[in-house]
PDB file of C-alpha atoms in Angstrom:
ATOM      1  CA  UNK A 218       0.012 -13.103  -0.883  1.00 93.00           C
ATOM      2  CA  UNK A 219       2.972 -12.404   1.332  1.00 91.00           C
ATOM      3  CA  UNK A 220       6.064 -13.825   1.964  1.00 91.00           C
ATOM      4  CA  UNK A 221       7.269 -14.904   5.370  1.00 91.00           C
ATOM      5  CA  UNK A 222      11.012 -14.986   4.836  1.00 90.00           C
ATOM      6  CA  UNK A 223      12.347 -16.554   8.009  1.00 88.00           C
ATOM      7  CA  UNK A 224      10.172 -19.966   6.986  1.00 89.00           C
ATOM      8  CA  UNK A 225      10.624 -19.294   3.127  1.00 92.00           C
ATOM      9  CA  UNK A 226       6.804 -19.336   2.814  1.00 94.00           C
ATOM     10  CA  UNK A 227       4.192 -17.848   0.976  1.00 95.00           C
ATOM     11  CA  UNK A 228       0.530 -16.917   2.955  1.00 95.00           C
ATOM     12  CA  UNK A 229      -2.953 -15.811   1.491  1.00 94.00           C
ATOM     13  CA  UNK A 230      -4.219 -12.934   3.455  1.00 94.00           C
ATOM     14  CA  UNK A 231      -8.226 -12.446   3.607  1.00 94.00           C
ATOM     15  CA  UNK A 232      -8.489  -8.488   3.847  1.00 92.00           C
ATOM     16  CA  UNK A 233     -12.286  -9.341   5.628  1.00 94.00           C
ATOM     17  CA  UNK A 234     -10.824 -11.314   8.248  1.00 95.00           C
ATOM     18  CA  UNK A 235      -7.517 -10.528   8.296  1.00 93.00           C
ATOM     19  CA  UNK A 236      -6.537 -14.172   9.030  1.00 95.00           C
ATOM     20  CA  UNK A 237      -3.361 -15.479   7.666  1.00 93.00           C
ATOM     21  CA  UNK A 238      -3.451 -18.937   5.430  1.00 95.00           C
ATOM     22  CA  UNK A 239      -0.675 -20.983   4.171  1.00 95.00           C
ATOM     23  CA  UNK A 240      -0.505 -20.572   0.111  1.00 96.00           C
ATOM     24  CA  UNK A 241       2.991 -22.074  -0.657  1.00 95.00           C
ATOM     25  CA  UNK A 242       5.630 -23.717   1.237  1.00 95.00           C
ATOM     26  CA  UNK A 243       9.024 -23.037  -1.039  1.00 94.00           C
ATOM     27  CA  UNK A 244      10.924 -24.760   1.695  1.00 92.00           C
ATOM     28  CA  UNK A 245      14.389 -23.773   2.683  1.00 91.00           C
ATOM     29  CA  UNK A 246      17.407 -26.077   3.356  1.00 86.00           C
ATOM     30  CA  UNK A 247      19.875 -23.797   3.719  1.00 88.00           C
ATOM     31  CA  UNK A 248      20.566 -21.143   6.730  1.00 87.00           C
ATOM     32  CA  UNK A 249      20.334 -18.027   4.880  1.00 88.00           C
ATOM     33  CA  UNK A 250      17.093 -15.962   4.520  1.00 88.00           C
ATOM     34  CA  UNK A 251      14.201 -16.419   2.562  1.00 92.00           C
ATOM     35  CA  UNK A 252      11.832 -14.808  -0.207  1.00 93.00           C
ATOM     36  CA  UNK A 253      12.430 -11.290  -0.455  1.00 91.00           C
ATOM     37  CA  UNK A 254       9.710 -10.215  -2.711  1.00 90.00           C
ATOM     38  CA  UNK A 255       7.216 -11.593  -5.016  1.00 94.00           C
ATOM     39  CA  UNK A 256       5.361 -10.436  -8.347  1.00 95.00           C
ATOM     40  CA  UNK A 257       2.745 -11.166 -10.779  1.00 93.00           C
ATOM     41  CA  UNK A 258       2.421 -12.407 -14.387  1.00 95.00           C
ATOM     42  CA  UNK A 259      -0.262 -10.162 -15.434  1.00 89.00           C
ATOM     43  CA  UNK A 260      -1.267 -12.491 -18.432  1.00 92.00           C
ATOM     44  CA  UNK A 261      -1.945 -15.730 -16.197  1.00 94.00           C
ATOM     45  CA  UNK A 262      -1.983 -14.127 -12.469  1.00 94.00           C
ATOM     46  CA  UNK A 263       1.059 -16.708 -11.665  1.00 97.00           C
ATOM     47  CA  UNK A 264       3.480 -15.834  -9.119  1.00 97.00           C
ATOM     48  CA  UNK A 265       7.100 -14.995  -9.703  1.00 97.00           C
ATOM     49  CA  UNK A 266       9.109 -16.090  -6.867  1.00 97.00           C
ATOM     50  CA  UNK A 267      12.796 -15.074  -6.518  1.00 96.00           C
ATOM     51  CA  UNK A 268      13.754 -18.214  -3.824  1.00 96.00           C
ATOM     52  CA  UNK A 269      16.437 -16.029  -2.650  1.00 95.00           C
ATOM     53  CA  UNK A 270      18.140 -19.180  -0.824  1.00 94.00           C
ATOM     54  CA  UNK A 271      18.267 -21.615  -3.677  1.00 94.00           C
ATOM     55  CA  UNK A 272      19.387 -18.944  -6.515  1.00 96.00           C
ATOM     56  CA  UNK A 273      16.428 -19.838  -8.416  1.00 96.00           C
ATOM     57  CA  UNK A 274      13.418 -17.738 -10.102  1.00 97.00           C
ATOM     58  CA  UNK A 275       9.964 -20.119  -9.527  1.00 97.00           C
ATOM     59  CA  UNK A 276       6.593 -19.468 -11.177  1.00 97.00           C
ATOM     60  CA  UNK A 277       3.668 -20.497  -9.191  1.00 97.00           C
ATOM     61  CA  UNK A 278       0.028 -21.035 -10.171  1.00 96.00           C
ATOM     62  CA  UNK A 279      -2.660 -18.750  -8.871  1.00 93.00           C
ATOM     63  CA  UNK A 280      -3.946 -21.736  -7.373  1.00 93.00           C
ATOM     64  CA  UNK A 281      -0.863 -22.669  -5.498  1.00 93.00           C
ATOM     65  CA  UNK A 282      -0.801 -26.107  -7.249  1.00 94.00           C
ATOM     66  CA  UNK A 283       1.726 -26.061  -9.207  1.00 96.00           C
ATOM     67  CA  UNK A 284       5.528 -24.907  -9.103  1.00 96.00           C
ATOM     68  CA  UNK A 285       8.074 -24.732 -12.055  1.00 97.00           C
ATOM     69  CA  UNK A 286      11.243 -23.491 -12.150  1.00 97.00           C
ATOM     70  CA  UNK A 287      11.900 -20.392 -14.605  1.00 96.00           C
ATOM     71  CA  UNK A 288      15.889 -19.641 -13.695  1.00 97.00           C
ATOM     72  CA  UNK A 289      18.771 -20.561 -11.747  1.00 97.00           C
ATOM     73  CA  UNK A 290      22.186 -19.787 -10.948  1.00 97.00           C
ATOM     74  CA  UNK A 291      21.868 -16.471  -9.169  1.00 97.00           C
ATOM     75  CA  UNK A 292      23.339 -15.178  -6.020  1.00 97.00           C
ATOM     76  CA  UNK A 293      20.934 -14.287  -4.057  1.00 96.00           C
ATOM     77  CA  UNK A 294      18.050 -13.194  -6.056  1.00 97.00           C
ATOM     78  CA  UNK A 295      15.411 -10.850  -4.430  1.00 96.00           C
ATOM     79  CA  UNK A 296      12.834  -9.206  -7.028  1.00 96.00           C
ATOM     80  CA  UNK A 297      11.865 -10.165 -10.523  1.00 97.00           C
ATOM     81  CA  UNK A 298       9.731  -8.167 -13.417  1.00 97.00           C
ATOM     82  CA  UNK A 299       8.174  -9.222 -16.257  1.00 96.00           C
ATOM     83  CA  UNK A 300       8.196  -7.188 -19.454  1.00 96.00           C
ATOM     84  CA  UNK A 301       5.214  -7.668 -22.150  1.00 93.00           C
ATOM     85  CA  UNK A 302       8.054  -9.196 -24.256  1.00 94.00           C
ATOM     86  CA  UNK A 303       8.816 -11.740 -22.040  1.00 95.00           C
ATOM     87  CA  UNK A 304      12.099 -10.451 -20.725  1.00 97.00           C
ATOM     88  CA  UNK A 305      12.742 -11.284 -16.957  1.00 97.00           C
ATOM     89  CA  UNK A 306      14.419  -8.396 -14.931  1.00 98.00           C
ATOM     90  CA  UNK A 307      16.331 -10.108 -11.897  1.00 98.00           C
ATOM     91  CA  UNK A 308      17.537  -8.329  -8.761  1.00 98.00           C
ATOM     92  CA  UNK A 309      20.903 -10.121  -7.357  1.00 98.00           C
ATOM     93  CA  UNK A 310      21.669  -8.843  -4.315  1.00 96.00           C
ATOM     94  CA  UNK A 311      24.771 -10.690  -3.203  1.00 96.00           C
ATOM     95  CA  UNK A 312      25.706 -10.572  -6.787  1.00 97.00           C
ATOM     96  CA  UNK A 313      25.247  -6.758  -7.350  1.00 98.00           C
ATOM     97  CA  UNK A 314      23.896  -6.440 -10.487  1.00 98.00           C
ATOM     98  CA  UNK A 315      20.221  -6.434 -12.391  1.00 98.00           C
ATOM     99  CA  UNK A 316      19.630  -8.954 -15.025  1.00 98.00           C
ATOM    100  CA  UNK A 317      17.798  -9.141 -17.818  1.00 98.00           C
ATOM    101  CA  UNK A 318      17.067 -12.908 -19.131  1.00 98.00           C
ATOM    102  CA  UNK A 319      15.283 -12.845 -22.710  1.00 97.00           C
ATOM    103  CA  UNK A 320      12.478 -15.125 -23.011  1.00 95.00           C
ATOM    104  CA  UNK A 321      15.365 -17.922 -25.094  1.00 94.00           C
ATOM    105  CA  UNK A 322      17.496 -17.929 -21.869  1.00 93.00           C
ATOM    106  CA  UNK A 323      19.759 -15.161 -22.817  1.00 96.00           C
ATOM    107  CA  UNK A 324      21.660 -13.911 -19.535  1.00 97.00           C
ATOM    108  CA  UNK A 325      22.606 -10.390 -19.511  1.00 97.00           C
ATOM    109  CA  UNK A 326      23.976  -8.038 -16.891  1.00 98.00           C
ATOM    110  CA  UNK A 327      22.365  -4.614 -17.816  1.00 97.00           C
ATOM    111  CA  UNK A 328      23.350  -2.787 -14.177  1.00 98.00           C
ATOM    112  CA  UNK A 329      25.996  -3.282 -11.760  1.00 97.00           C
ATOM    113  CA  UNK A 330      24.874  -1.749  -8.338  1.00 97.00           C
ATOM    114  CA  UNK A 331      25.573  -2.659  -4.782  1.00 96.00           C
ATOM    115  CA  UNK A 332      22.870  -5.019  -3.036  1.00 96.00           C
ATOM    116  CA  UNK A 333      19.796  -4.156  -5.935  1.00 97.00           C
ATOM    117  CA  UNK A 334      16.616  -5.111  -3.696  1.00 96.00           C
ATOM    118  CA  UNK A 335      13.913  -4.279  -5.724  1.00 96.00           C
ATOM    119  CA  UNK A 336      12.738  -3.486  -9.547  1.00 97.00           C
ATOM    120  CA  UNK A 337       9.975  -2.314 -11.375  1.00 96.00           C
ATOM    121  CA  UNK A 338       9.259  -1.524 -14.521  1.00 95.00           C
ATOM    122  CA  UNK A 339       8.024   1.743 -15.713  1.00 92.00           C
ATOM    123  CA  UNK A 340       6.008   2.851 -18.442  1.00 88.00           C
ATOM    124  CA  UNK A 341       8.673   4.338 -20.793  1.00 89.00           C
ATOM    125  CA  UNK A 342      10.208   0.631 -20.090  1.00 91.00           C
ATOM    126  CA  UNK A 343      12.627   1.671 -17.878  1.00 95.00           C
ATOM    127  CA  UNK A 344      13.671   0.393 -14.729  1.00 97.00           C
ATOM    128  CA  UNK A 345      13.133   1.517 -10.995  1.00 96.00           C
ATOM    129  CA  UNK A 346      15.629  -0.093  -8.670  1.00 97.00           C
ATOM    130  CA  UNK A 347      16.405   0.233  -5.232  1.00 96.00           C
ATOM    131  CA  UNK A 348      19.393  -1.012  -3.464  1.00 96.00           C
ATOM    132  CA  UNK A 349      19.678  -1.441  -0.050  1.00 94.00           C
ATOM    133  CA  UNK A 350      23.063   1.245   0.263  1.00 94.00           C
ATOM    134  CA  UNK A 351      20.355   4.087   0.296  1.00 95.00           C
ATOM    135  CA  UNK A 352      19.817   4.442  -3.482  1.00 96.00           C
ATOM    136  CA  UNK A 353      17.219   4.527  -5.947  1.00 96.00           C
ATOM    137  CA  UNK A 354      18.104   4.370  -9.749  1.00 96.00           C
ATOM    138  CA  UNK A 355      16.474   4.391 -13.179  1.00 96.00           C
ATOM    139  CA  UNK A 356      17.909   1.484 -15.324  1.00 97.00           C
ATOM    140  CA  UNK A 357      17.516   1.897 -19.270  1.00 97.00           C
ATOM    141  CA  UNK A 358      17.861  -1.293 -20.061  1.00 96.00           C
ATOM    142  CA  UNK A 359      19.031  -1.397 -23.727  1.00 94.00           C
ATOM    143  CA  UNK A 360      21.463   1.395 -23.240  1.00 95.00           C
ATOM    144  CA  UNK A 361      22.374   0.059 -19.962  1.00 95.00           C
ATOM    145  CA  UNK A 362      22.525   3.246 -18.908  1.00 96.00           C
ATOM    146  CA  UNK A 363      22.101   3.890 -14.828  1.00 96.00           C
ATOM    147  CA  UNK A 364      20.825   7.242 -13.505  1.00 96.00           C
ATOM    148  CA  UNK A 365      20.528   7.926  -9.769  1.00 95.00           C
ATOM    149  CA  UNK A 366      17.232   9.047  -8.733  1.00 93.00           C
ATOM    150  CA  UNK A 367      17.315   9.183  -5.194  1.00 93.00           C
ATOM    151  CA  UNK A 368      19.837   9.171  -2.308  1.00 95.00           C
ATOM    152  CA  UNK A 369      20.042   9.485   1.504  1.00 94.00           C
ATOM    153  CA  UNK A 370      17.543   6.497   2.510  1.00 95.00           C
ATOM    154  CA  UNK A 371      18.404   4.419   4.876  1.00 94.00           C
ATOM    155  CA  UNK A 372      17.556   0.873   4.035  1.00 91.00           C
ATOM    156  CA  UNK A 373      15.119   0.964   1.226  1.00 93.00           C
ATOM    157  CA  UNK A 374      13.418  -2.404   1.003  1.00 89.00           C
ATOM    158  CA  UNK A 375      10.006  -2.260  -1.057  1.00 90.00           C
ATOM    159  CA  UNK A 376       9.294  -0.580  -4.442  1.00 93.00           C
ATOM    160  CA  UNK A 377       6.029  -0.033  -6.103  1.00 93.00           C
ATOM    161  CA  UNK A 378       4.497   2.197  -8.504  1.00 93.00           C
ATOM    162  CA  UNK A 379       1.414   4.529  -7.553  1.00 92.00           C
ATOM    163  CA  UNK A 380      -1.274   5.176 -10.161  1.00 89.00           C
ATOM    164  CA  UNK A 381       0.671   8.286 -12.071  1.00 89.00           C
ATOM    165  CA  UNK A 382       3.716   5.775 -12.292  1.00 89.00           C
ATOM    166  CA  UNK A 383       5.633   7.692  -9.165  1.00 91.00           C
ATOM    167  CA  UNK A 384       7.863   5.570  -7.473  1.00 92.00           C
ATOM    168  CA  UNK A 385       6.476   4.373  -3.749  1.00 94.00           C
ATOM    169  CA  UNK A 386       9.615   3.805  -1.565  1.00 95.00           C
ATOM    170  CA  UNK A 387       9.357   1.510   1.689  1.00 94.00           C
ATOM    171  CA  UNK A 388      12.469   2.258   3.514  1.00 93.00           C
ATOM    172  CA  UNK A 389      12.833  -0.017   7.069  1.00 91.00           C
ATOM    173  CA  UNK A 390      15.701   1.922   8.371  1.00 91.00           C
ATOM    174  CA  UNK A 391      13.213   5.569   8.859  1.00 94.00           C
ATOM    175  CA  UNK A 392      10.402   3.325   9.290  1.00 94.00           C
ATOM    176  CA  UNK A 393       8.725   5.162   6.571  1.00 95.00           C
ATOM    177  CA  UNK A 394       6.883   5.579   2.869  1.00 95.00           C
ATOM    178  CA  UNK A 395       8.305   7.874   0.580  1.00 94.00           C
ATOM    179  CA  UNK A 396       6.803   9.111  -2.589  1.00 93.00           C
ATOM    180  CA  UNK A 397       9.279  10.267  -5.234  1.00 90.00           C
ATOM    181  CA  UNK A 398       7.356  12.619  -7.659  1.00 89.00           C
ATOM    182  CA  UNK A 399       8.107  11.706 -11.621  1.00 80.00           C
ATOM    183  CA  UNK A 400       5.134  12.388 -12.944  1.00 69.00           C
ATOM    184  CA  UNK A 401       2.180  15.031 -12.494  1.00 71.00           C
ATOM    185  CA  UNK A 402      -1.416  14.151 -13.072  1.00 64.00           C
ATOM    186  CA  UNK A 403      -2.824  16.413 -15.626  1.00 61.00           C
ATOM    187  CA  UNK A 404      -4.616  19.359 -14.403  1.00 61.00           C
ATOM    188  CA  UNK A 405      -8.005  20.643 -16.064  1.00 55.00           C
ATOM    189  CA  UNK A 406      -8.032  24.009 -17.312  1.00 54.00           C
ATOM    190  CA  UNK A 407     -10.273  26.736 -16.651  1.00 55.00           C
ATOM    191  CA  UNK A 408     -12.089  26.215 -19.344  1.00 54.00           C
ATOM    192  CA  UNK A 409     -12.362  22.564 -19.219  1.00 49.00           C
TER     193      UNK A 409
END
């Protein structure tokens, strides 16, 4: 499933035929850019969609048949990550903040930064967040501490983790994809 920002729609890409078909039309009644990123609820397969123009976080079923509103009131939400305990972490790009929203609806700012764009959960429970001012941060959501991991990027617009939980960063300004090595794969010793 891929997001098309201009029309605020989600498309299904068939990897075999490489054809796109409409999966879900979120709609956009504003002049503002649409969906920036999507994520998955691993327990249900539902999509978590930050509807940037409306300031809402949506849940769309895996078959694209039902939409429900999870959260409202953000300036421009661009990314969301779901923790195992049900906490949602939301990047509010124009709000210059990363929020934690507990299952009971309590909303707390856990980090302030310029233009946060993407958020992913690391295996240690910390968050990795890229900001459009060229930085990647590690955020401890409990202590609310943030540490700069990378500086000097141009326009980091995508963030994911590889199989060793190392950040993969798509930089739109440089037109490159970078990998930040934080975790090394275990190496075999000669006697193994």
